CSV table of C-alpha atoms in Angstrom, one decimal:
chain,number,residue,atom,x,y,z
J,190,MET,CA,-64.3,-186.4,113.9
J,191,SER,CA,-66.6,-184.1,111.8
J,192,ARG,CA,-70.0,-185.4,110.8
J,193,ILE,CA,-71.4,-184.6,107.3
J,194,ILE,CA,-75.1,-184.9,107.4
J,195,VAL,CA,-77.6,-184.2,104.6
J,196,VAL,CA,-81.1,-183.2,105.7
J,197,THR,CA,-83.6,-184.3,103.1
J,198,SER,CA,-87.2,-185.3,102.5
J,199,GLY,CA,-88.2,-185.9,98.9
J,200,LYS,CA,-91.4,-184.0,99.3
J,201,GLY,CA,-91.4,-180.3,99.6
J,202,GLY,CA,-93.1,-178.4,102.4
J,203,VAL,CA,-92.6,-180.9,105.2
J,204,GLY,CA,-90.4,-178.5,107.3
J,205,LYS,CA,-87.0,-179.7,106.2
J,206,SER,CA,-85.3,-176.3,106.2
J,207,THR,CA,-86.9,-175.4,109.5
J,208,SER,CA,-85.6,-178.6,110.9
J,209,SER,CA,-82.1,-177.8,109.5
J,210,ALA,CA,-82.1,-174.3,111.0
J,211,ASN,CA,-83.3,-175.5,114.4
J,212,LEU,CA,-80.9,-178.5,114.6
J,213,GLY,CA,-78.0,-176.4,113.6
J,214,MET,CA,-78.8,-173.7,116.2
J,215,ALA,CA,-79.4,-176.3,118.9
J,216,LEU,CA,-76.1,-178.1,118.2
J,217,ALA,CA,-74.3,-174.8,118.4
J,218,LYS,CA,-76.0,-174.1,121.7
J,219,LEU,CA,-74.6,-177.4,122.9
J,220,GLY,CA,-71.1,-176.1,122.2
J,221,ARG,CA,-70.5,-177.8,118.8
J,222,LYS,CA,-69.1,-175.9,115.8
J,223,VAL,CA,-71.8,-176.1,113.1
J,224,VAL,CA,-72.0,-175.0,109.5
J,225,LEU,CA,-75.3,-175.0,107.6
J,226,VAL,CA,-74.9,-175.4,103.9
J,227,ASP,CA,-77.9,-174.4,101.8
J,228,ALA,CA,-77.8,-176.7,98.8
J,229,ASP,CA,-81.0,-175.4,97.2
J,230,PHE,CA,-79.4,-173.3,94.4
J,231,GLY,CA,-81.9,-170.8,93.0
J,232,LEU,CA,-84.4,-171.1,95.9
J,233,ARG,CA,-82.4,-170.5,99.1
J,234,ASN,CA,-84.3,-170.2,102.4
J,235,LEU,CA,-81.9,-170.9,105.2
J,236,ASP,CA,-80.7,-167.3,105.4
J,237,LEU,CA,-84.3,-166.1,106.0
J,238,LEU,CA,-85.0,-168.8,108.6
J,239,LEU,CA,-81.9,-167.7,110.5
J,240,GLY,CA,-82.4,-164.0,110.0
J,241,LEU,CA,-79.1,-163.7,108.1
J,242,GLU,CA,-80.4,-162.6,104.7
J,243,ASN,CA,-78.9,-159.1,104.9
J,244,ARG,CA,-75.4,-160.4,105.7
J,245,VAL,CA,-74.9,-162.7,102.8
J,246,VAL,CA,-72.3,-161.3,100.4
J,247,TYR,CA,-70.8,-164.4,98.8
J,248,THR,CA,-72.3,-167.8,98.3
J,249,ALA,CA,-71.2,-171.4,97.8
J,250,LEU,CA,-71.0,-170.8,94.1
J,251,GLU,CA,-68.3,-168.1,94.5
J,252,VAL,CA,-66.4,-170.4,96.8
J,253,ILE,CA,-66.5,-173.2,94.2
J,254,GLY,CA,-65.6,-170.9,91.4
J,255,ARG,CA,-62.7,-169.5,93.5
J,256,GLU,CA,-64.0,-166.0,93.3
J,257,CYS,CA,-63.7,-165.6,97.1
J,258,LYS,CA,-62.2,-167.4,100.0
J,259,LEU,CA,-64.3,-169.8,102.1
J,260,ASP,CA,-64.1,-167.6,105.2
J,261,GLN,CA,-65.5,-164.6,103.2
J,262,ALA,CA,-68.6,-166.6,102.3
J,263,LEU,CA,-69.3,-168.0,105.7
J,264,VAL,CA,-71.8,-165.9,107.7
J,265,LYS,CA,-71.3,-166.3,111.4
J,266,ASP,CA,-74.5,-166.0,113.6
J,267,LYS,CA,-74.1,-163.1,116.1
J,268,ARG,CA,-76.5,-164.8,118.5
J,269,GLN,CA,-74.6,-168.1,118.5
J,270,PRO,CA,-71.0,-167.7,117.3
J,271,ASN,CA,-70.7,-171.5,117.0
J,272,LEU,CA,-73.1,-171.5,114.0
J,273,SER,CA,-72.1,-170.4,110.5
J,274,LEU,CA,-74.1,-170.4,107.2
J,275,LEU,CA,-72.9,-171.0,103.7
J,276,ALA,CA,-75.7,-169.6,101.5
J,277,ALA,CA,-76.8,-170.8,98.1
J,278,PRO,CA,-77.0,-168.4,95.2
J,279,GLN,CA,-80.4,-167.1,94.1
J,280,THR,CA,-79.5,-166.3,90.5
J,281,ARG,CA,-78.3,-169.7,89.4
J,282,ASN,CA,-80.1,-173.1,89.3
J,283,LYS,CA,-79.2,-176.5,90.6
J,284,THR,CA,-77.1,-177.3,87.5
J,285,ALA,CA,-74.6,-174.6,88.3
J,286,ILE,CA,-72.5,-177.1,90.3
J,287,THR,CA,-71.7,-180.8,90.2
J,288,ALA,CA,-71.8,-183.5,92.7
J,289,ALA,CA,-68.0,-183.4,92.7
J,290,HIS,CA,-68.0,-179.7,93.5
J,291,MET,CA,-70.3,-180.3,96.5
J,292,LYS,CA,-68.3,-183.3,97.8
J,293,ALA,CA,-65.1,-181.3,97.7
J,294,LEU,CA,-66.8,-178.3,99.4
J,295,VAL,CA,-68.2,-180.3,102.4
J,296,GLU,CA,-64.9,-182.1,102.8
J,297,VAL,CA,-63.1,-178.8,103.2
J,298,LEU,CA,-65.7,-177.6,105.7
J,299,SER,CA,-65.4,-180.8,107.7
J,300,ARG,CA,-61.9,-179.7,108.6
J,301,TYR,CA,-63.2,-176.7,110.6
J,302,PHE,CA,-66.6,-177.8,111.9
J,303,ASP,CA,-67.9,-180.6,114.1
J,304,TYR,CA,-71.1,-180.8,112.1
J,305,VAL,CA,-71.7,-180.0,108.4
J,306,LEU,CA,-75.5,-180.0,107.9
J,307,VAL,CA,-76.5,-179.9,104.2
J,308,ASP,CA,-80.0,-178.6,103.6
J,309,CYS,CA,-81.2,-180.6,100.5
J,310,PRO,CA,-83.6,-179.2,98.0
J,311,ALA,CA,-86.9,-181.0,97.5
J,312,GLY,CA,-87.2,-183.7,94.8
J,313,ILE,CA,-84.8,-186.5,93.8
J,314,GLU,CA,-83.1,-185.0,90.7
J,315,THR,CA,-79.9,-183.0,90.2
J,316,GLY,CA,-80.1,-180.9,93.4
J,317,PHE,CA,-80.6,-184.0,95.5
J,318,GLN,CA,-77.7,-185.8,93.9
J,319,ASN,CA,-75.4,-182.9,94.5
J,320,ALA,CA,-76.5,-182.4,98.1
J,321,ILE,CA,-75.9,-186.0,99.1
J,322,ALA,CA,-72.6,-186.3,97.3
J,323,GLY,CA,-70.3,-185.8,100.3
J,324,ALA,CA,-72.7,-186.9,103.1
J,325,LYS,CA,-71.9,-189.7,105.4
J,326,GLU,CA,-75.2,-189.6,107.2
J,327,ALA,CA,-78.7,-188.5,106.4
J,328,ILE,CA,-81.7,-187.2,108.3
J,329,ILE,CA,-85.1,-187.8,106.7
J,330,VAL,CA,-87.8,-185.3,107.5
J,331,THR,CA,-91.4,-186.3,106.9
J,332,THR,CA,-94.9,-185.4,108.0
J,333,PRO,CA,-97.3,-188.2,109.0
J,334,GLU,CA,-99.1,-188.0,105.6
J,335,ILE,CA,-99.1,-190.9,103.2
J,336,SER,CA,-97.7,-188.9,100.3
J,337,ALA,CA,-94.9,-187.5,102.4
J,338,VAL,CA,-94.1,-190.9,103.9
J,339,ARG,CA,-94.1,-192.5,100.4
J,340,ASP,CA,-91.6,-189.9,99.1
J,341,ALA,CA,-89.5,-190.4,102.2
J,342,ASP,CA,-89.4,-194.2,101.5
J,343,ARG,CA,-88.2,-193.5,98.0
J,344,VAL,CA,-85.5,-191.2,99.3
J,345,ILE,CA,-84.3,-193.8,101.8
J,346,GLY,CA,-83.8,-196.2,98.9
J,347,LEU,CA,-81.8,-193.7,96.9
J,348,LEU,CA,-79.6,-192.9,99.9
J,349,GLU,CA,-78.9,-196.5,100.5
J,350,ALA,CA,-78.1,-197.0,96.8
J,351,ASN,CA,-75.6,-194.2,97.2
J,352,ARG,CA,-74.0,-196.0,100.2
J,353,ILE,CA,-75.4,-193.8,102.9
J,354,LYS,CA,-76.5,-196.3,105.5
J,355,ASP,CA,-76.7,-194.1,108.6
J,356,ILE,CA,-80.2,-192.8,108.2
J,357,LYS,CA,-82.3,-191.2,110.9
J,358,LEU,CA,-85.9,-189.9,110.9
J,359,ILE,CA,-87.7,-186.8,112.1
J,360,ILE,CA,-91.5,-186.9,112.1
J,361,ASN,CA,-92.7,-183.3,111.8
J,362,ARG,CA,-96.0,-181.6,112.5
J,363,LEU,CA,-97.5,-184.4,114.5
J,364,ARG,CA,-101.1,-183.7,115.8
J,365,PRO,CA,-101.9,-186.1,118.7
J,366,ALA,CA,-105.6,-185.3,118.7
J,367,MET,CA,-105.9,-186.3,115.0
J,368,ILE,CA,-104.0,-189.5,115.7
J,369,GLN,CA,-106.4,-190.3,118.5
J,370,ASN,CA,-109.3,-189.8,116.1
J,371,ASN,CA,-107.6,-192.0,113.5
J,372,ASP,CA,-107.4,-189.0,111.1
J,373,MET,CA,-103.5,-189.1,111.0
J,374,MET,CA,-100.8,-191.7,110.9
J,375,GLY,CA,-99.1,-192.3,114.2
J,376,VAL,CA,-95.4,-192.5,115.0
J,377,GLU,CA,-95.5,-196.3,114.9
J,378,ASP,CA,-97.3,-196.3,111.6
J,379,VAL,CA,-94.6,-194.2,110.0
J,380,LEU,CA,-91.8,-196.3,111.5
J,381,GLU,CA,-93.4,-199.5,110.3
J,382,ILE,CA,-93.3,-198.2,106.7
J,383,LEU,CA,-89.8,-196.6,106.7
J,384,SER,CA,-87.9,-198.9,109.1
J,385,VAL,CA,-85.3,-196.4,110.1
J,386,LYS,CA,-84.1,-195.1,113.5
J,387,LEU,CA,-86.4,-192.4,115.0
J,388,LEU,CA,-84.4,-189.3,115.9
J,389,GLY,CA,-87.2,-186.8,116.8
J,390,VAL,CA,-90.9,-186.2,116.8
J,391,ILE,CA,-91.9,-182.5,116.4
J,392,PRO,CA,-95.5,-181.6,117.3
J,393,GLU,CA,-97.5,-179.1,115.3
J,394,ASP,CA,-96.9,-175.6,116.7
J,395,GLU,CA,-98.1,-172.3,115.5
J,396,GLN,CA,-94.9,-170.7,116.9
J,397,VAL,CA,-93.0,-172.2,113.9
J,398,ILE,CA,-94.6,-169.7,111.6
J,399,VAL,CA,-93.8,-166.8,114.0
J,400,SER,CA,-90.2,-167.9,114.4
J,401,THR,CA,-89.9,-168.3,110.6
J,402,ASN,CA,-91.2,-164.8,109.9
J,403,LYS,CA,-88.8,-163.3,112.6
J,404,GLY,CA,-85.8,-165.3,111.4
J,405,GLU,CA,-85.4,-166.7,114.9
J,406,PRO,CA,-85.2,-170.5,115.3
J,407,LEU,CA,-87.5,-171.9,118.0
J,408,VAL,CA,-84.5,-173.3,120.0
J,409,LEU,CA,-83.3,-169.7,120.7
J,410,ALA,CA,-86.3,-169.0,123.0
J,411,GLU,CA,-85.4,-168.5,126.7
J,412,LYS,CA,-88.1,-170.9,127.7
J,413,LEU,CA,-88.4,-173.8,125.4
J,414,ILE,CA,-91.9,-175.3,124.9
J,415,SER,CA,-93.5,-177.7,122.4
J,416,ALA,CA,-91.7,-177.8,119.1
J,417,GLY,CA,-88.7,-175.8,120.4
J,418,GLN,CA,-88.1,-178.3,123.1
J,419,ALA,CA,-88.6,-181.2,120.7
J,420,TYR,CA,-86.0,-179.8,118.4
J,421,MET,CA,-83.6,-179.3,121.3
J,422,ASN,CA,-84.1,-182.9,122.4
J,423,THR,CA,-83.6,-184.1,118.8
J,424,ALA,CA,-80.3,-182.3,118.6
J,425,MET,CA,-79.1,-183.8,121.8
J,426,ARG,CA,-80.0,-187.3,120.5
J,427,LEU,CA,-78.1,-186.5,117.3
J,428,ASP,CA,-75.1,-185.5,119.5
J,429,GLY,CA,-75.2,-188.9,121.2
J,430,LYS,CA,-77.1,-188.1,124.4
J,431,ALA,CA,-79.9,-190.3,125.8
J,432,VAL,CA,-83.0,-188.2,125.8
J,433,GLU,CA,-86.5,-189.5,126.3
J,434,PHE,CA,-89.2,-188.6,123.7
J,435,MET,CA,-91.7,-186.1,124.8
J,436,ASP,CA,-95.2,-187.4,125.8
J,437,LEU,CA,-97.4,-186.1,123.0
J,438,SER,CA,-100.4,-188.2,123.9
J,439,VAL,CA,-103.8,-186.4,124.3
J,440,ARG,CA,-104.8,-186.3,127.9
J,441,LYS,CA,-108.5,-186.7,128.4
J,442,GLN,CA,-110.1,-184.4,130.9
J,443,SER,CA,-112.3,-185.7,133.6
J,444,PHE,CA,-116.0,-185.0,133.6
J,445,LEU,CA,-115.7,-182.6,136.4
J,446,ALA,CA,-112.9,-180.7,134.8
J,447,ARG,CA,-114.9,-180.4,131.5
J,448,LEU,CA,-117.9,-179.3,133.5
J,449,GLY,CA,-115.9,-176.6,135.2
J,450,ARG,CA,-114.6,-175.3,131.9
J,451,PHE,CA,-118.2,-175.2,130.5
J,452,PHE,CA,-119.4,-173.0,133.4
J,453,GLN,CA,-116.3,-170.7,132.8
J,454,GLY,CA,-117.4,-170.3,129.2
J,455,LYS,CA,-114.3,-172.1,127.9
J,456,PRO,CA,-114.3,-174.8,125.2
């Protein structure tokens, strides 16, 4: 039974597309057939995050307009053949399609893939309404900042109003040291406000920028650490596996350990 899932946030810049790319790649590594649908018409990014920008010939718009066949527009990832991308056009805006178009498109894709992940544009206007049209489930991505959490809460309300009840949460860019110093909201704080099931917690990791620039999702690394492992664990939970959450608490060093680092000239 195929799962059609929209990945959304409300607020831009919280790592929604990065999460979509890594979840899609991770699920493909688990042996699932996955298609990532970039629903951000006019401002597509998924092709860059996956390193597939030079292989996009046709987009979702040509498929909807029957200017090409679906298989002509699907770009298969050479590193992970289970993963395909349906790119968004860069030359048209979000009004180029309707919610009915998107719903019909994802329903066709669901016949061939185990997971249809729709990367939703930021905001709650036309692009959002189109992206959620055919979805049965939703993943909310937020950072532990009050503005992002407030926008996520608003999006959850809109999803529920559109009869999408299966909503899960990814908390991105968590900084344990800041939480310990009461400078950042903790996981429990976010969950108390949003009241949805926690799917994953992704720590802040500078490798995210490196992977984005290279077009190589973190989960492709031979040795997964930090955010890469967190995304892999998140994908396994999404796939129904029981995986414990990573321990992201700050471990305090003993006095002797700190003293040793001082004499070694380390911070």
